[in-house]
Every structure is written in structure tokens, then in C-alpha cells.
PDB file of C-alpha atoms in Angstrom:
ATOM      1  CA  MET A 208      -0.017   0.053   0.026  1.00 40.00           C
ATOM      2  CA  THR A 209       1.346   3.333  -0.884  1.00 43.00           C
ATOM      3  CA  GLU A 210       0.958   6.493   1.162  1.00 50.00           C
ATOM      4  CA  GLU A 211      -2.273   7.398  -0.601  1.00 57.00           C
ATOM      5  CA  PHE A 212      -3.840   4.513   1.542  1.00 65.00           C
ATOM      6  CA  GLY A 213      -2.248   5.686   4.731  1.00 72.00           C
ATOM      7  CA  LYS A 214      -3.988   6.993   7.814  1.00 78.00           C
ATOM      8  CA  ASP A 215      -4.906  10.357   6.465  1.00 72.00           C
ATOM      9  CA  PHE A 216      -6.601   8.717   3.418  1.00 72.00           C
ATOM     10  CA  TRP A 217      -8.814   6.525   5.726  1.00 69.00           C
ATOM     11  CA  GLU A 218      -9.607   9.302   8.259  1.00 74.00           C
ATOM     12  CA  GLN A 219     -10.785  11.507   5.370  1.00 75.00           C
ATOM     13  CA  ARG A 220     -12.781   8.790   3.842  1.00 71.00           C
ATOM     14  CA  TYR A 221     -14.637   7.855   6.917  1.00 71.00           C
ATOM     15  CA  ARG A 222     -15.288  11.425   8.200  1.00 77.00           C
ATOM     16  CA  GLY A 223     -17.521  11.765   5.100  1.00 67.00           C
ATOM     17  CA  HIS A 224     -19.729   8.882   6.085  1.00 64.00           C
ATOM     18  CA  THR A 225     -22.917   9.150   7.885  1.00 60.00           C
ATOM     19  CA  ALA A 226     -22.831   7.464  11.354  1.00 56.00           C
ATOM     20  CA  THR A 227     -26.516   6.822  11.399  1.00 56.00           C
ATOM     21  CA  ARG A 228     -26.373   4.617   8.269  1.00 66.00           C
ATOM     22  CA  VAL A 229     -26.324   0.975   9.554  1.00 72.00           C
ATOM     23  CA  ARG A 230     -23.733  -0.976   7.698  1.00 78.00           C
ATOM     24  CA  GLN A 231     -24.308  -4.628   6.987  1.00 90.00           C
ATOM     25  CA  PRO A 232     -21.761  -7.364   7.682  1.00 96.00           C
ATOM     26  CA  ASN A 233     -19.528  -8.677   4.910  1.00 95.00           C
ATOM     27  CA  ALA A 234     -21.353 -11.570   2.974  1.00 94.00           C
ATOM     28  CA  GLN A 235     -18.376 -13.890   3.231  1.00 96.00           C
ATOM     29  CA  LEU A 236     -18.166 -13.474   7.052  1.00 98.00           C
ATOM     30  CA  VAL A 237     -21.842 -14.520   7.342  1.00 97.00           C
ATOM     31  CA  ALA A 238     -21.268 -17.319   5.019  1.00 97.00           C
ATOM     32  CA  GLU A 239     -18.249 -18.770   6.756  1.00 98.00           C
ATOM     33  CA  ALA A 240     -18.749 -17.915  10.382  1.00 98.00           C
ATOM     34  CA  ALA A 241     -22.341 -18.335  10.967  1.00 97.00           C
ATOM     35  CA  ALA A 242     -21.944 -22.003  12.041  1.00 97.00           C
ATOM     36  CA  LEU A 243     -18.961 -21.376  14.278  1.00 98.00           C
ATOM     37  CA  ALA A 244     -19.313 -21.546  18.028  1.00 98.00           C
ATOM     38  CA  PRO A 245     -18.820 -18.170  19.591  1.00 98.00           C
ATOM     39  CA  GLY A 246     -15.643 -17.460  21.432  1.00 98.00           C
ATOM     40  CA  THR A 247     -13.026 -14.716  20.980  1.00 98.00           C
ATOM     41  CA  ALA A 248     -12.677 -12.866  17.644  1.00 98.00           C
ATOM     42  CA  LEU A 249     -10.214 -10.433  16.134  1.00 98.00           C
ATOM     43  CA  ASP A 250     -11.779  -8.321  13.386  1.00 98.00           C
ATOM     44  CA  ALA A 251      -8.567  -6.876  11.614  1.00 98.00           C
ATOM     45  CA  GLY A 252      -9.356  -3.674   9.654  1.00 95.00           C
ATOM     46  CA  CYS A 253     -12.869  -3.517  11.133  1.00 96.00           C
ATOM     47  CA  GLY A 254     -13.841  -0.202   9.449  1.00 93.00           C
ATOM     48  CA  GLU A 255     -17.258   0.945  10.695  1.00 93.00           C
ATOM     49  CA  GLY A 256     -17.734  -2.187  12.625  1.00 95.00           C
ATOM     50  CA  ALA A 257     -20.444  -4.062  10.874  1.00 96.00           C
ATOM     51  CA  ASP A 258     -18.655  -7.385  11.072  1.00 98.00           C
ATOM     52  CA  ALA A 259     -17.742  -6.766  14.842  1.00 98.00           C
ATOM     53  CA  ARG A 260     -21.443  -6.049  15.584  1.00 97.00           C
ATOM     54  CA  TRP A 261     -22.645  -9.125  13.807  1.00 98.00           C
ATOM     55  CA  LEU A 262     -20.242 -11.325  15.696  1.00 98.00           C
ATOM     56  CA  ALA A 263     -20.983  -9.629  19.056  1.00 98.00           C
ATOM     57  CA  GLN A 264     -24.716 -10.126  18.410  1.00 97.00           C
ATOM     58  CA  ARG A 265     -23.926 -13.894  18.169  1.00 97.00           C
ATOM     59  CA  GLY A 266     -22.047 -14.017  21.442  1.00 97.00           C
ATOM     60  CA  TRP A 267     -18.540 -13.480  20.301  1.00 98.00           C
ATOM     61  CA  ARG A 268     -16.125 -11.322  22.433  1.00 98.00           C
ATOM     62  CA  VAL A 269     -14.472  -9.070  19.697  1.00 98.00           C
ATOM     63  CA  THR A 270     -11.408  -7.067  19.429  1.00 98.00           C
ATOM     64  CA  ALA A 271     -11.968  -4.814  16.486  1.00 98.00           C
ATOM     65  CA  VAL A 272      -8.997  -3.037  15.085  1.00 98.00           C
ATOM     66  CA  ASP A 273      -8.750  -0.078  12.587  1.00 95.00           C
ATOM     67  CA  ILE A 274      -6.216   2.530  11.554  1.00 92.00           C
ATOM     68  CA  ALA A 275      -8.833   5.320  11.377  1.00 92.00           C
ATOM     69  CA  ALA A 276     -10.280   6.963  14.568  1.00 92.00           C
ATOM     70  CA  ALA A 277     -13.115   8.338  12.409  1.00 91.00           C
ATOM     71  CA  ALA A 278     -14.178   4.726  11.407  1.00 92.00           C
ATOM     72  CA  LEU A 279     -14.005   3.623  15.175  1.00 94.00           C
ATOM     73  CA  GLU A 280     -16.202   6.552  16.090  1.00 92.00           C
ATOM     74  CA  HIS A 281     -18.911   5.569  13.723  1.00 90.00           C
ATOM     75  CA  ALA A 282     -18.443   1.918  14.716  1.00 94.00           C
ATOM     76  CA  ARG A 283     -18.964   2.676  18.417  1.00 93.00           C
ATOM     77  CA  LYS A 284     -22.117   4.695  17.697  1.00 91.00           C
ATOM     78  CA  GLN A 285     -23.602   1.965  15.568  1.00 91.00           C
ATOM     79  CA  ALA A 286     -22.703  -0.608  18.102  1.00 93.00           C
ATOM     80  CA  GLU A 287     -24.538   1.377  20.661  1.00 91.00           C
ATOM     81  CA  MET A 288     -27.672   1.624  18.432  1.00 89.00           C
ATOM     82  CA  THR A 289     -27.533  -2.192  18.293  1.00 85.00           C
ATOM     83  CA  GLY A 290     -27.860  -2.554  22.079  1.00 90.00           C
ATOM     84  CA  ALA A 291     -25.627  -2.425  25.192  1.00 93.00           C
ATOM     85  CA  GLU A 292     -25.376  -6.210  25.536  1.00 94.00           C
ATOM     86  CA  ALA A 293     -23.689  -6.657  22.068  1.00 94.00           C
ATOM     87  CA  ALA A 294     -21.733  -3.368  22.287  1.00 96.00           C
ATOM     88  CA  ASP A 295     -20.173  -4.517  25.623  1.00 97.00           C
ATOM     89  CA  ARG A 296     -18.637  -7.439  23.884  1.00 97.00           C
ATOM     90  CA  ILE A 297     -16.555  -5.293  21.542  1.00 98.00           C
ATOM     91  CA  ASP A 298     -13.184  -3.691  22.506  1.00 98.00           C
ATOM     92  CA  TRP A 299     -12.288  -0.976  19.790  1.00 98.00           C
ATOM     93  CA  VAL A 300      -8.613  -0.624  19.177  1.00 97.00           C
ATOM     94  CA  GLU A 301      -7.038   2.189  17.015  1.00 96.00           C
ATOM     95  CA  ALA A 302      -3.994   0.696  15.516  1.00 95.00           C
ATOM     96  CA  ASP A 303      -2.073   0.322  12.268  1.00 92.00           C
ATOM     97  CA  LEU A 304      -2.081  -3.267  11.163  1.00 93.00           C
ATOM     98  CA  THR A 305       1.300  -2.841   9.646  1.00 89.00           C
ATOM     99  CA  ALA A 306       2.945  -2.454  13.044  1.00 89.00           C
ATOM    100  CA  TRP A 307       0.317  -3.843  15.562  1.00 94.00           C
ATOM    101  CA  VAL A 308       1.102  -7.410  16.717  1.00 96.00           C
ATOM    102  CA  PRO A 309      -1.909  -9.355  18.172  1.00 97.00           C
ATOM    103  CA  PRO A 310      -1.319 -11.879  20.961  1.00 97.00           C
ATOM    104  CA  ALA A 311      -0.183 -15.169  19.694  1.00 98.00           C
ATOM    105  CA  ASP A 312      -2.452 -18.229  19.816  1.00 98.00           C
ATOM    106  CA  HIS A 313      -5.281 -16.261  21.273  1.00 98.00           C
ATOM    107  CA  PHE A 314      -8.315 -15.885  19.136  1.00 98.00           C
ATOM    108  CA  ASP A 315     -11.007 -18.498  18.187  1.00 98.00           C
ATOM    109  CA  LEU A 316     -11.501 -16.529  15.014  1.00 99.00           C
ATOM    110  CA  VAL A 317      -9.367 -14.015  13.152  1.00 98.00           C
ATOM    111  CA  SER A 318     -11.103 -12.263  10.361  1.00 98.00           C
ATOM    112  CA  THR A 319      -9.997  -9.725   7.847  1.00 97.00           C
ATOM    113  CA  HIS A 320     -11.799  -8.395   4.798  1.00 96.00           C
ATOM    114  CA  TYR A 321     -10.326  -6.326   1.968  1.00 93.00           C
ATOM    115  CA  VAL A 322      -7.402  -4.979   3.925  1.00 90.00           C
ATOM    116  CA  HIS A 323      -4.976  -2.804   2.219  1.00 80.00           C
ATOM    117  CA  ALA A 324      -1.621  -3.994   3.539  1.00 69.00           C
ATOM    118  CA  ALA A 325       0.762  -1.101   4.192  1.00 65.00           C
ATOM    119  CA  ALA A 326       3.933  -3.194   3.574  1.00 72.00           C
ATOM    120  CA  SER A 327       4.191  -6.857   3.077  1.00 83.00           C
ATOM    121  CA  ARG A 328       0.927  -8.694   2.683  1.00 87.00           C
ATOM    122  CA  GLU A 329       2.587 -11.957   3.624  1.00 91.00           C
ATOM    123  CA  ALA A 330       3.986 -10.394   6.891  1.00 92.00           C
ATOM    124  CA  LEU A 331       0.546  -9.077   7.823  1.00 94.00           C
ATOM    125  CA  PHE A 332      -1.285 -12.265   7.240  1.00 95.00           C
ATOM    126  CA  GLY A 333       1.535 -14.110   8.898  1.00 96.00           C
ATOM    127  CA  ARG A 334       0.932 -12.106  12.064  1.00 96.00           C
ATOM    128  CA  LEU A 335      -2.881 -12.563  11.845  1.00 97.00           C
ATOM    129  CA  ALA A 336      -2.416 -16.431  11.530  1.00 98.00           C
ATOM    130  CA  ALA A 337      -0.191 -16.583  14.355  1.00 98.00           C
ATOM    131  CA  ALA A 338      -2.952 -14.908  16.509  1.00 98.00           C
ATOM    132  CA  VAL A 339      -5.287 -17.789  15.839  1.00 98.00           C
ATOM    133  CA  ALA A 340      -5.696 -20.231  18.818  1.00 98.00           C
ATOM    134  CA  PRO A 341      -5.152 -23.960  18.270  1.00 98.00           C
ATOM    135  CA  GLY A 342      -8.548 -25.232  16.898  1.00 98.00           C
ATOM    136  CA  GLY A 343      -9.506 -21.797  15.790  1.00 98.00           C
ATOM    137  CA  THR A 344     -10.333 -20.292  12.431  1.00 98.00           C
ATOM    138  CA  LEU A 345      -8.479 -17.815  10.060  1.00 98.00           C
ATOM    139  CA  LEU A 346     -10.783 -16.187   7.587  1.00 98.00           C
ATOM    140  CA  VAL A 347      -9.140 -13.963   4.848  1.00 98.00           C
ATOM    141  CA  VAL A 348     -11.247 -12.279   2.141  1.00 97.00           C
ATOM    142  CA  GLY A 349      -9.852 -10.049  -0.418  1.00 94.00           C
ATOM    143  CA  HIS A 350     -10.213  -8.715  -4.019  1.00 92.00           C
ATOM    144  CA  HIS A 351      -9.602 -11.517  -6.566  1.00 92.00           C
ATOM    145  CA  PRO A 352      -7.495 -10.436  -9.517  1.00 90.00           C
ATOM    146  CA  SER A 353     -10.341 -11.415 -11.946  1.00 83.00           C
ATOM    147  CA  GLY A 354     -12.867  -9.131 -10.119  1.00 64.00           C
ATOM    148  CA  HIS A 355     -13.936  -6.720 -12.786  1.00 53.00           C
ATOM    149  CA  GLY A 356     -15.273  -3.487 -11.462  1.00 51.00           C
ATOM    150  CA  THR A 357     -13.554  -3.769  -8.050  1.00 50.00           C
ATOM    151  CA  ALA A 358     -11.372  -0.602  -8.696  1.00 49.00           C
ATOM    152  CA  ALA A 359     -14.526   1.186  -9.718  1.00 47.00           C
ATOM    153  CA  VAL A 360     -16.457   0.415  -6.511  1.00 48.00           C
ATOM    154  CA  HIS A 361     -13.605   0.452  -3.906  1.00 49.00           C
ATOM    155  CA  GLY A 362     -10.679   2.291  -5.543  1.00 52.00           C
ATOM    156  CA  ALA A 363      -8.612  -0.809  -4.741  1.00 53.00           C
ATOM    157  CA  PRO A 364      -5.166  -0.841  -6.413  1.00 54.00           C
ATOM    158  CA  ARG A 365      -3.872  -3.803  -8.122  1.00 54.00           C
ATOM    159  CA  GLU A 366      -1.464  -4.671  -5.254  1.00 59.00           C
ATOM    160  CA  VAL A 367      -4.318  -5.485  -2.902  1.00 74.00           C
ATOM    161  CA  HIS A 368      -5.569  -8.268  -5.323  1.00 87.00           C
ATOM    162  CA  PHE A 369      -4.734 -11.868  -4.451  1.00 93.00           C
ATOM    163  CA  THR A 370      -6.094 -15.329  -4.759  1.00 95.00           C
ATOM    164  CA  ALA A 371      -6.999 -17.635  -1.914  1.00 97.00           C
ATOM    165  CA  GLU A 372      -4.585 -20.130  -3.087  1.00 97.00           C
ATOM    166  CA  GLU A 373      -1.723 -17.616  -2.699  1.00 96.00           C
ATOM    167  CA  ILE A 374      -2.498 -17.045   0.901  1.00 96.00           C
ATOM    168  CA  ALA A 375      -3.092 -20.804   1.596  1.00 97.00           C
ATOM    169  CA  ALA A 376       0.345 -21.452   0.193  1.00 97.00           C
ATOM    170  CA  ASP A 377       1.980 -19.465   3.075  1.00 96.00           C
ATOM    171  CA  LEU A 378       0.298 -21.600   5.691  1.00 98.00           C
ATOM    172  CA  ASP A 379       2.223 -24.526   7.020  1.00 98.00           C
ATOM    173  CA  PRO A 380       0.177 -27.672   6.128  1.00 97.00           C
ATOM    174  CA  ALA A 381       1.430 -29.308   9.425  1.00 98.00           C
ATOM    175  CA  ARG A 382      -0.244 -26.626  11.273  1.00 98.00           C
ATOM    176  CA  TRP A 383      -3.269 -25.700   9.150  1.00 98.00           C
ATOM    177  CA  GLU A 384      -6.172 -27.445   7.589  1.00 98.00           C
ATOM    178  CA  ILE A 385      -7.524 -25.520   4.485  1.00 98.00           C
ATOM    179  CA  VAL A 386     -11.284 -25.584   4.668  1.00 98.00           C
ATOM    180  CA  VAL A 387     -12.137 -23.131   1.845  1.00 98.00           C
ATOM    181  CA  ALA A 388      -9.875 -21.707  -0.826  1.00 98.00           C
ATOM    182  CA  GLU A 389     -11.745 -20.368  -3.755  1.00 97.00           C
ATOM    183  CA  ALA A 390     -13.000 -17.301  -5.825  1.00 96.00           C
ATOM    184  CA  ARG A 391     -16.565 -16.339  -5.057  1.00 94.00           C
ATOM    185  CA  SER A 392     -18.877 -13.981  -6.827  1.00 90.00           C
ATOM    186  CA  ARG A 393     -20.965 -11.304  -5.207  1.00 87.00           C
ATOM    187  CA  SER A 394     -23.315  -8.510  -6.535  1.00 81.00           C
ATOM    188  CA  VAL A 395     -22.987  -4.893  -5.396  1.00 78.00           C
ATOM    189  CA  THR A 396     -24.484  -1.593  -6.382  1.00 73.00           C
ATOM    190  CA  GLY A 397     -21.773   0.809  -7.797  1.00 66.00           C
ATOM    191  CA  HIS A 398     -21.676   4.529  -6.998  1.00 67.00           C
ATOM    192  CA  GLY A 399     -23.718   5.285 -10.088  1.00 71.00           C
ATOM    193  CA  GLY A 400     -26.429   2.849  -9.130  1.00 74.00           C
ATOM    194  CA  GLN A 401     -25.289   0.159 -11.579  1.00 78.00           C
ATOM    195  CA  GLU A 402     -25.167  -3.457 -10.484  1.00 81.00           C
ATOM    196  CA  LEU A 403     -21.741  -5.003 -10.614  1.00 83.00           C
ATOM    197  CA  THR A 404     -20.381  -8.402 -10.078  1.00 86.00           C
ATOM    198  CA  LEU A 405     -17.274  -8.626  -7.998  1.00 89.00           C
ATOM    199  CA  GLU A 406     -14.866 -11.635  -7.360  1.00 93.00           C
ATOM    200  CA  ASP A 407     -13.720 -12.212  -3.848  1.00 95.00           C
ATOM    201  CA  ALA A 408     -10.805 -14.443  -2.760  1.00 97.00           C
ATOM    202  CA  VAL A 409     -12.109 -16.396   0.253  1.00 98.00           C
ATOM    203  CA  LEU A 410      -9.765 -18.368   2.412  1.00 98.00           C
ATOM    204  CA  ARG A 411     -10.945 -20.189   5.566  1.00 98.00           C
ATOM    205  CA  ALA A 412      -8.464 -22.279   7.448  1.00 98.00           C
ATOM    206  CA  ARG A 413      -8.431 -24.175  10.801  1.00 98.00           C
ATOM    207  CA  LYS A 414      -5.326 -24.290  12.980  1.00 98.00           C
ATOM    208  CA  ARG A 415      -4.586 -27.677  13.992  1.00 98.00           C
ATOM    209  CA  LEU A 416      -4.665 -28.655  17.750  1.00 96.00           C
TER     210      LEU A 416
END
């Protein structure tokens, strides 16, 4: 990620959002985590907190991390609108994932969606994988290289595109069971109101006991 996607970029982007607009959780999180037993979760790059809220409503204790204070401000407000019980299950952390190191072998679920890695993508995902507790789940979702229209919707540069197989290749098979590694389509509405089909790279892996 270049400087154009640094802290200032994300602060400005989220300051322009309306805090009262309720965001929906990412579709791939719902698809992959709905059947998991609640435990401790790390939402890495939480944005305005839709995934964290969805998890907390289902009984997870969530650590939600984002680089932008403006995003976390919106996230807290939306969590409060959801209700105190779920909001109390979320710890909001302002941190740059490039430098922040989560506790090792700690979380039952580590989830990250469409993160713009500031340096080495492999190093970032390596730190997130290390944070998964034995028996826990790693969920990585990103922009697949074949996803036509992704840049138009998200402004995502080419360097944030990857395949699930590329991420899976960096996981030690002696320590990880790959449950899902595939490209998956989803439909979104673009800024101009047009319907677009995007391709996600979806990796779900279980850390062996």
C-alpha cells in the first residue's frame, strides 16, 4: 500500500460517512462464520464495525482494530444503536495493522476483509495467522484479480488483489487445515447505481490442535 492509502486517507474517507447509516456485515463472514461456536474474535481492519457487531450479537467477544479514529467513532455509535449487550462485547482498538502485533495463539476466529496492507501482505497475514488459537479459524477475504469492477467500486489498487490459493500457500500444512480456498462472486451496487459483479478471494483455514 502506498502513502495514498495511509492513515490520512482513511480518516478523510470515514469522516465523510454518515454515522446513522447502519452497515451490513460482509457476506463472506456471514457465509463462513455463521456455524462457528462463539468465542474470542479479532476483526482486523474493522472499518465501521459491521462485522464486529454481527459477531457480538451472536455471542462473540470481539477485538476490533482499525487505523482510522473516524471509522471507530462511527463503529462505536452503531454498536450502541444495536444494544448495550452486544456493544459491551466489543473492544475497539485504534492501531495500524502494519505495526500492531496481536497476541499469539489467542483468538478463536481471526477475520480480515479487503485489507490494504501497508507493507508486506505476507507479513501481515502471517501475524494474523499466528494470533489464531489452536483449533481456531482464520478467515481472509480479499479482492480476487479477476474481479472486474472492483477498482470502480472500492478504488482498490492492483497490489491488494490476491487469490485464496496464494494465501493458503503461505500456511504450513502441518499446522493448518485449509477448509475453503476459492473465488466467489457477489453483486454490489456501484456509485452510479449500476449493478456490478465482483470476485472475492475467500480463504478459511483451521489451525490444528
